[in-house]
Amino acid sequence: MNYLEQSRAALKQLQTREHIRILAVESSCDETAAAVVEDGRRILSNAVFTQIDLHALYGGVVPEIASRAHVEKVDRMVDQALKDAGMTLHEVDAVAVTCGPGLVGALLVGVSCAKALAFAANKPLIGVNHIEGHICANFLTHPDLRPPFACLVVSGGHSHLFSVEDYGVFRILGQTQDDAAGEAFDKAARVLNIPYPGGPLLDKLSEEGDPHALPLPRPKTEGRYDYSFSGLKTAFINAVHNARQKGEEIRDADLAASFRAAVVSQLTDRAMLAAKELGLSKMALAGGVSANRLLRREMQRACDEMGIPLYMPALSLCGDNAAMIGSAAYYHLLRGEIAGLELNARPALRLTV
Ligand code: KG4
Ligand code: ZN
């Protein structure tokens, strides 16, 4: 029997087992991570090495530096995750990895590592979409959450409103027409001299600012539930430069708060419009930007007002991590979706067809 035939045979046995423990690897951008997750819902370990310090000097992620750092750290993260879970590689039931979307060189490191581990230990291999992973971070925080629900995925590379119709079944309700929300936060932060990635610090600074200090446009979009952040970002950068040239004193905290309010109101208003018009009964947030304080408060307020529950990942699971990949992989495994050793990095992998 070849590797895939053996995996299929192992899968049949696994599907009848009481507990399934998956070792997951994530390396799509600037975090090298490994985790062990039980039954898609329980984190046994979650090791993350963040490369932020390596990229901060350049004001953004440098793909080549990211790939090299992943190569250096990936084995260590896997060892750490297994050690923290109190398990050996042979005791896990399957190996999962993010295969896209992301930086091709970065993805390749995780994919190669996971393939080698799966082959060496003769375990089924599961390729996971990074965005699906972000959505599944909610399953780790909320054991009661089951599809269907709507999920606003906002990260450095994505801003999508999805309908999660079932495990692994997604439909796009709305999406950004240009920049992602995280990207817009990072670029706005840069003009305020906040180091990369600026989103979290801009958020913190905004807490002391006046969100009405700087009027900003509310962009129009084609679709009712679509987003647009590029015009907003340019308007913000121009307004800051103009104010500086005229010698006007606007506090950085006020500028930050104005920008944050404009991004968050757009995200919240459109998601809630979709909830009302489409009769969505449960809302969730996911992705790095779901850690944003104002977004969490405003979405909570709006969902309370509408009388629907809001699910948000724990702050530690909003950014990139491997536990969320282990959660998504569990549902792939239950559906019998396993990969062969030809699994490859797919930088532009989509969640919907
Ligand atoms: O999901 P993530 O870790 O990586 C991607 O898949 O892109 O998201 C990273 C993005 C960055 O743009 C970062 O600035 C942003 O999430 N971010 C935030 C906050 N925390 C992280 N943006 C606004 N407010 C935050 N608190
Ligand atoms: Zn991410």
Short mmCIF file of C-alpha atoms and ligand atoms in Angstrom, two decimals:
data_model
loop_
_atom_site.label_atom_id
_atom_site.label_comp_id
_atom_site.label_asym_id
_atom_site.label_seq_id
_atom_site.Cartn_x
_atom_site.Cartn_y
_atom_site.Cartn_z
CA MET A 1 0.00 0.00 0.00
CA ASN A 2 1.28 3.48 -0.77
CA TYR A 3 1.13 6.38 1.69
CA LEU A 4 -2.32 7.65 0.66
CA GLU A 5 -3.85 4.16 0.70
CA GLN A 6 -2.47 3.63 4.19
CA SER A 7 -3.85 7.03 5.25
CA ARG A 8 -7.30 6.13 3.94
CA ALA A 9 -7.23 2.87 5.89
CA ALA A 10 -6.11 4.73 9.04
CA LEU A 11 -8.83 7.32 8.48
CA LYS A 12 -11.58 4.69 8.60
CA GLN A 13 -10.38 3.58 12.03
CA LEU A 14 -9.96 7.16 13.25
CA GLN A 15 -13.51 8.12 12.37
CA THR A 16 -14.80 5.59 14.90
CA ARG A 17 -12.48 6.70 17.70
CA GLU A 18 -13.68 8.58 20.79
CA HIS A 19 -11.03 11.29 20.57
CA ILE A 20 -8.96 12.58 17.67
CA ARG A 21 -5.80 14.59 18.31
CA ILE A 22 -4.30 16.57 15.47
CA LEU A 23 -0.86 18.15 15.26
CA ALA A 24 -1.19 21.36 13.23
CA VAL A 25 1.43 23.62 11.64
CA GLU A 26 0.94 27.24 10.47
CA SER A 27 3.51 29.33 8.57
CA SER A 28 1.53 31.40 6.05
CA CYS A 29 2.87 34.82 6.99
CA ASP A 30 5.02 36.01 9.89
CA GLU A 31 4.12 33.58 12.67
CA THR A 32 5.69 30.11 12.93
CA ALA A 33 3.24 28.03 14.91
CA ALA A 34 2.41 24.46 15.91
CA ALA A 35 -0.36 23.11 18.12
CA VAL A 36 -2.12 19.94 19.22
CA VAL A 37 -5.93 20.10 19.22
CA GLU A 38 -8.37 17.45 20.43
CA ASP A 39 -11.68 16.88 18.62
CA GLY A 40 -11.48 20.28 16.94
CA ARG A 41 -12.45 22.05 20.14
CA ARG A 42 -9.85 21.53 22.87
CA ILE A 43 -6.35 23.05 22.75
CA LEU A 44 -3.75 20.67 24.22
CA SER A 45 -0.89 22.99 23.23
CA ASN A 46 -0.41 26.11 21.13
CA ALA A 47 3.17 27.26 20.40
CA VAL A 48 3.67 30.48 18.44
CA PHE A 49 6.89 32.21 17.44
CA THR A 50 6.20 35.68 16.11
CA GLN A 51 8.65 37.21 13.64
CA ILE A 52 7.42 40.77 14.21
CA ASP A 53 10.81 41.98 15.50
CA LEU A 54 12.52 40.71 12.33
CA HIS A 55 10.18 42.64 10.03
CA ALA A 56 9.55 45.81 12.09
CA LEU A 57 12.81 47.32 10.82
CA TYR A 58 11.43 47.26 7.26
CA GLY A 59 7.92 48.48 8.08
CA GLY A 60 6.26 45.28 6.80
CA VAL A 61 6.72 41.57 6.22
CA VAL A 62 9.75 40.77 4.02
CA PRO A 63 8.87 37.45 2.34
CA GLU A 64 12.44 36.14 2.10
CA ILE A 65 13.16 36.90 5.75
CA ALA A 66 9.86 35.26 6.72
CA SER A 67 10.70 32.04 4.84
CA ARG A 68 14.15 31.79 6.39
CA ALA A 69 12.84 32.39 9.89
CA HIS A 70 10.16 29.72 9.39
CA VAL A 71 12.88 27.23 8.35
CA GLU A 72 14.82 28.02 11.52
CA LYS A 73 11.87 27.80 13.87
CA VAL A 74 9.36 25.29 12.53
CA ASP A 75 10.95 22.14 14.03
CA ARG A 76 11.30 23.84 17.38
CA MET A 77 7.66 24.88 17.40
CA VAL A 78 6.55 21.32 16.54
CA ASP A 79 8.74 19.91 19.35
CA GLN A 80 7.35 22.51 21.73
CA ALA A 81 3.73 21.78 20.80
CA LEU A 82 4.21 18.01 21.26
CA LYS A 83 6.06 18.53 24.55
CA ASP A 84 3.41 20.91 25.92
CA ALA A 85 0.68 18.43 24.96
CA GLY A 86 2.66 15.63 26.65
CA MET A 87 2.65 13.58 23.44
CA THR A 88 5.04 12.11 20.91
CA LEU A 89 4.59 12.41 17.16
CA HIS A 90 3.49 8.77 17.05
CA GLU A 91 0.69 9.43 19.51
CA VAL A 92 -1.05 12.10 17.41
CA ASP A 93 -3.72 10.89 14.99
CA ALA A 94 -3.09 13.18 12.02
CA VAL A 95 -0.94 16.10 10.83
CA ALA A 96 -2.52 19.29 9.48
CA VAL A 97 -1.00 22.33 7.82
CA THR A 98 -2.02 25.66 6.31
CA CYS A 99 -1.56 25.26 2.55
CA GLY A 100 -2.86 28.73 1.53
CA PRO A 101 -3.51 31.56 1.08
CA GLY A 102 -0.32 33.35 2.10
CA LEU A 103 3.28 33.97 1.08
CA VAL A 104 4.41 31.09 -1.12
CA GLY A 105 7.87 30.69 0.42
CA ALA A 106 6.46 30.89 3.93
CA LEU A 107 3.68 28.37 3.20
CA LEU A 108 6.14 25.95 1.61
CA VAL A 109 8.08 25.62 4.86
CA GLY A 110 5.05 24.50 6.85
CA VAL A 111 3.76 22.28 4.05
CA SER A 112 7.15 20.54 3.62
CA CYS A 113 7.50 20.07 7.36
CA ALA A 114 3.98 18.63 7.76
CA LYS A 115 4.41 16.30 4.79
CA ALA A 116 7.68 14.98 6.20
CA LEU A 117 6.12 14.41 9.63
CA ALA A 118 3.01 12.73 8.22
CA PHE A 119 5.06 10.47 5.96
CA ALA A 120 7.63 9.57 8.63
CA ALA A 121 4.99 8.75 11.25
CA ASN A 122 2.54 7.32 8.71
CA LYS A 123 -0.32 9.64 9.68
CA PRO A 124 -3.07 11.16 7.53
CA LEU A 125 -2.21 14.65 6.21
CA ILE A 126 -4.75 17.50 6.03
CA GLY A 127 -4.33 20.75 4.08
CA VAL A 128 -6.24 23.68 5.59
CA ASN A 129 -7.23 27.09 4.23
CA HIS A 130 -5.87 29.82 6.54
CA ILE A 131 -9.13 31.81 6.45
CA GLU A 132 -11.12 28.74 7.41
CA GLY A 133 -8.68 28.40 10.32
CA HIS A 134 -9.43 31.95 11.49
CA ILE A 135 -13.16 31.18 11.43
CA CYS A 136 -12.60 27.95 13.40
CA ALA A 137 -10.76 29.85 16.16
CA ASN A 138 -14.30 30.51 17.36
CA PHE A 139 -14.90 26.77 17.88
CA LEU A 140 -11.97 26.71 20.32
CA THR A 141 -13.36 29.60 22.35
CA HIS A 142 -17.06 28.68 22.15
CA PRO A 143 -17.72 24.93 22.50
CA ASP A 144 -21.45 25.56 21.90
CA LEU A 145 -21.02 27.30 18.51
CA ARG A 146 -22.34 25.29 15.57
CA PRO A 147 -23.04 26.37 11.97
CA PRO A 148 -24.94 28.07 10.47
CA PHE A 149 -23.62 31.50 11.45
CA ALA A 150 -22.21 34.60 9.76
CA CYS A 151 -18.55 35.46 10.25
CA LEU A 152 -16.78 38.75 9.63
CA VAL A 153 -13.16 37.79 8.85
CA VAL A 154 -10.86 40.79 9.16
CA SER A 155 -7.10 40.36 8.97
CA GLY A 156 -3.99 41.82 7.37
CA GLY A 157 -4.87 40.27 4.01
CA HIS A 158 -8.65 39.72 4.13
CA SER A 159 -11.93 41.44 4.88
CA HIS A 160 -14.86 39.17 4.12
CA LEU A 161 -18.31 38.62 5.48
CA PHE A 162 -19.02 34.89 5.15
CA SER A 163 -22.07 32.81 5.68
CA VAL A 164 -20.81 29.60 7.35
CA GLU A 165 -23.58 27.30 6.20
CA ASP A 166 -22.09 24.09 7.59
CA TYR A 167 -18.65 22.81 8.59
CA GLY A 168 -16.50 23.52 5.55
CA VAL A 169 -19.32 25.18 3.56
CA PHE A 170 -18.90 28.91 3.04
CA ARG A 171 -20.63 31.59 1.00
CA ILE A 172 -19.34 35.14 0.55
CA LEU A 173 -21.89 37.79 1.51
CA GLY A 174 -19.58 40.76 1.19
CA GLN A 175 -15.89 41.55 0.75
CA THR A 176 -13.46 44.41 0.45
CA GLN A 177 -13.11 45.87 -3.01
CA ASP A 178 -9.56 47.04 -2.31
CA ASP A 179 -7.44 46.97 0.88
CA ALA A 180 -7.99 44.65 3.82
CA ALA A 181 -8.96 46.30 7.11
CA GLY A 182 -5.69 45.25 8.82
CA GLU A 183 -3.65 46.60 5.93
CA ALA A 184 -5.50 49.94 6.21
CA PHE A 185 -4.83 50.07 9.96
CA ASP A 186 -1.13 49.34 9.39
CA LYS A 187 -0.80 52.04 6.70
CA ALA A 188 -2.64 54.66 8.75
CA ALA A 189 -0.43 53.79 11.73
CA ARG A 190 2.66 54.37 9.64
CA VAL A 191 1.85 58.08 9.09
CA LEU A 192 1.51 58.38 12.86
CA ASN A 193 5.01 56.86 13.17
CA ILE A 194 3.69 53.76 14.88
CA PRO A 195 5.98 50.76 14.14
CA TYR A 196 4.78 47.69 12.15
CA PRO A 197 2.32 46.11 12.64
CA GLY A 198 0.59 49.32 13.60
CA GLY A 199 -2.96 47.97 14.08
CA PRO A 200 -2.69 46.94 17.75
CA LEU A 201 -0.88 50.14 18.85
CA LEU A 202 -3.17 52.42 16.83
CA ASP A 203 -6.07 50.68 18.58
CA LYS A 204 -4.53 51.31 22.00
CA LEU A 205 -3.74 54.96 21.24
CA SER A 206 -7.30 55.50 19.96
CA GLU A 207 -8.71 54.72 23.40
CA GLU A 208 -7.55 58.17 24.59
CA GLY A 209 -8.63 60.05 21.46
CA ASP A 210 -11.68 61.89 20.16
CA PRO A 211 -13.20 59.93 17.23
CA HIS A 212 -14.90 63.10 15.91
CA ALA A 213 -11.69 65.16 15.66
CA LEU A 214 -11.14 64.45 11.95
CA PRO A 215 -14.09 64.03 9.57
CA LEU A 216 -13.49 61.12 7.19
CA PRO A 217 -15.49 59.87 4.18
CA ARG A 218 -17.87 56.91 4.37
CA PRO A 219 -17.05 55.08 1.11
CA LYS A 220 -19.67 53.78 -1.30
CA THR A 221 -19.36 50.22 -2.59
CA GLU A 222 -20.93 48.17 -5.36
CA GLY A 223 -22.43 45.45 -3.23
CA ARG A 224 -24.56 46.35 -0.21
CA TYR A 225 -22.36 44.31 2.14
CA ASP A 226 -19.01 45.11 0.51
CA TYR A 227 -16.22 47.15 2.04
CA SER A 228 -13.71 49.70 0.84
CA PHE A 229 -10.78 51.02 2.86
CA SER A 230 -8.41 52.39 0.24
CA GLY A 231 -10.14 55.80 -0.20
CA LEU A 232 -10.48 56.14 3.54
CA LYS A 233 -6.79 55.43 4.04
CA THR A 234 -5.78 57.99 1.36
CA ALA A 235 -8.15 60.62 2.80
CA PHE A 236 -6.64 60.03 6.24
CA ILE A 237 -3.04 60.26 5.02
CA ASN A 238 -3.81 63.47 3.06
CA ALA A 239 -5.65 65.04 6.00
CA VAL A 240 -2.72 64.30 8.34
CA HIS A 241 -0.19 65.77 5.88
CA ASN A 242 -2.36 68.88 5.27
CA ALA A 243 -2.79 69.47 8.97
CA ARG A 244 0.95 69.13 9.54
CA GLN A 245 1.78 71.50 6.67
CA LYS A 246 -0.62 74.12 8.01
CA GLY A 247 0.90 73.69 11.44
CA GLU A 248 -2.47 72.61 12.86
CA GLU A 249 -2.24 70.75 16.11
CA ILE A 250 -4.28 67.56 16.04
CA ARG A 251 -3.26 65.03 18.68
CA ASP A 252 -2.12 61.64 17.36
CA ALA A 253 -4.64 59.97 19.67
CA ASP A 254 -7.46 62.00 18.05
CA LEU A 255 -6.26 61.12 14.54
CA ALA A 256 -5.98 57.45 15.45
CA ALA A 257 -9.42 57.44 17.08
CA SER A 258 -11.00 59.12 14.03
CA PHE A 259 -9.52 56.56 11.65
CA ARG A 260 -10.42 53.60 13.87
CA ALA A 261 -14.00 54.84 14.19
CA ALA A 262 -14.35 55.18 10.41
CA VAL A 263 -13.07 51.63 9.77
CA VAL A 264 -15.09 50.08 12.58
CA SER A 265 -18.34 51.84 11.70
CA GLN A 266 -18.06 50.59 8.12
CA LEU A 267 -17.36 47.01 9.26
CA THR A 268 -20.13 47.03 11.83
CA ASP A 269 -22.79 48.83 9.76
CA ARG A 270 -22.46 46.54 6.73
CA ALA A 271 -22.28 43.32 8.75
CA MET A 272 -25.37 44.31 10.71
CA LEU A 273 -27.20 45.42 7.55
CA ALA A 274 -26.59 41.92 6.17
CA ALA A 275 -27.74 40.41 9.47
CA LYS A 276 -31.00 42.36 9.33
CA GLU A 277 -31.74 41.95 5.62
CA LEU A 278 -30.73 38.30 5.39
CA GLY A 279 -32.13 37.30 8.77
CA LEU A 280 -28.77 36.03 10.09
CA SER A 281 -29.29 34.57 13.53
CA LYS A 282 -25.69 34.30 14.83
CA MET A 283 -22.70 36.53 14.18
CA ALA A 284 -18.98 35.81 14.70
CA LEU A 285 -15.73 37.71 14.27
CA ALA A 286 -12.35 36.30 13.20
CA GLY A 287 -8.83 37.33 12.10
CA GLY A 288 -6.19 39.63 13.54
CA VAL A 289 -8.40 42.74 13.45
CA SER A 290 -11.06 40.96 15.54
CA ALA A 291 -8.79 41.85 18.49
CA ASN A 292 -9.69 45.51 17.90
CA ARG A 293 -11.25 46.90 21.06
CA LEU A 294 -13.73 49.22 19.35
CA LEU A 295 -14.80 46.57 16.83
CA ARG A 296 -15.52 44.12 19.66
CA ARG A 297 -17.49 46.75 21.63
CA GLU A 298 -19.47 48.05 18.64
CA MET A 299 -20.32 44.59 17.29
CA GLN A 300 -21.39 43.51 20.77
CA ARG A 301 -23.60 46.58 21.12
CA ALA A 302 -25.15 46.12 17.67
CA CYS A 303 -25.76 42.37 18.16
CA ASP A 304 -27.28 42.97 21.61
CA GLU A 305 -29.53 45.60 20.09
CA MET A 306 -30.64 43.17 17.39
CA GLY A 307 -30.97 40.35 19.90
CA ILE A 308 -28.55 37.93 18.22
CA PRO A 309 -25.50 36.29 19.85
CA LEU A 310 -21.99 37.45 18.93
CA TYR A 311 -19.07 35.00 19.07
CA MET A 312 -15.52 36.31 19.22
CA PRO A 313 -12.26 34.34 19.48
CA ALA A 314 -10.27 34.73 22.71
CA LEU A 315 -7.74 37.53 22.17
CA SER A 316 -4.91 34.96 22.09
CA LEU A 317 -6.60 33.22 19.12
CA CYS A 318 -7.40 36.28 16.96
CA GLY A 319 -3.95 36.48 15.34
CA ASP A 320 -2.23 33.69 13.43
CA ASN A 321 -1.83 30.44 15.36
CA ALA A 322 -1.85 26.71 14.63
CA ALA A 323 -4.63 25.72 17.05
CA MET A 324 -7.20 27.24 14.69
CA ILE A 325 -5.74 25.10 11.87
CA GLY A 326 -6.05 22.00 14.07
CA SER A 327 -9.71 22.83 14.68
CA ALA A 328 -10.52 23.25 10.98
CA ALA A 329 -8.58 20.07 10.16
CA TYR A 330 -10.73 17.99 12.51
CA TYR A 331 -13.84 18.68 10.43
CA HIS A 332 -11.94 17.90 7.20
CA LEU A 333 -10.94 14.57 8.74
CA LEU A 334 -14.52 13.75 9.72
CA ARG A 335 -15.53 14.35 6.11
CA GLY A 336 -12.70 12.12 4.89
CA GLU A 337 -10.82 15.00 3.23
CA ILE A 338 -7.17 14.05 3.47
CA ALA A 339 -4.26 14.98 1.24
CA GLY A 340 -1.58 12.99 -0.52
CA LEU A 341 2.11 13.86 -0.52
CA GLU A 342 1.57 16.03 -3.60
CA LEU A 343 -0.01 18.66 -1.29
CA ASN A 344 1.46 22.01 -2.30
CA ALA A 345 1.47 25.63 -1.14
CA ARG A 346 -1.30 27.60 -2.86
CA PRO A 347 -0.69 31.32 -2.28
CA ALA A 348 -4.03 32.42 -3.77
CA LEU A 349 -6.18 29.59 -2.39
CA ARG A 350 -9.83 30.61 -2.07
CA LEU A 351 -12.35 29.50 0.49
CA THR A 352 -15.27 29.49 -1.90
CA VAL A 353 -15.40 28.30 -5.51
O1 KG4 B 1 -4.85 37.47 11.10
P1 KG4 B 1 -3.54 38.15 11.20
O2 KG4 B 1 -2.70 37.87 12.41
O3 KG4 B 1 -2.67 37.84 9.94
C1 KG4 B 1 -3.22 37.73 8.66
O4 KG4 B 1 -3.74 36.62 8.33
O5 KG4 B 1 -3.20 38.76 7.95
O6 KG4 B 1 -3.85 39.72 11.10
C2 KG4 B 1 -2.84 40.66 11.23
C3 KG4 B 1 -3.45 42.05 11.09
C4 KG4 B 1 -2.41 43.15 11.04
O7 KG4 B 1 -2.73 44.03 9.98
C5 KG4 B 1 -2.57 43.84 12.39
O8 KG4 B 1 -2.22 45.20 12.39
C6 KG4 B 1 -4.05 43.66 12.63
O9 KG4 B 1 -4.32 42.34 12.20
N1 KG4 B 1 -4.42 43.83 14.04
C7 KG4 B 1 -5.19 44.83 14.50
C8 KG4 B 1 -5.29 44.66 15.90
N2 KG4 B 1 -4.57 43.54 16.25
C9 KG4 B 1 -4.05 43.04 15.08
N3 KG4 B 1 -5.80 45.85 13.86
C10 KG4 B 1 -6.52 46.70 14.59
N4 KG4 B 1 -6.65 46.61 15.94
C11 KG4 B 1 -6.07 45.61 16.63
N5 KG4 B 1 -6.21 45.51 17.95
ZN ZN B 2 -4.19 35.27 9.51
#
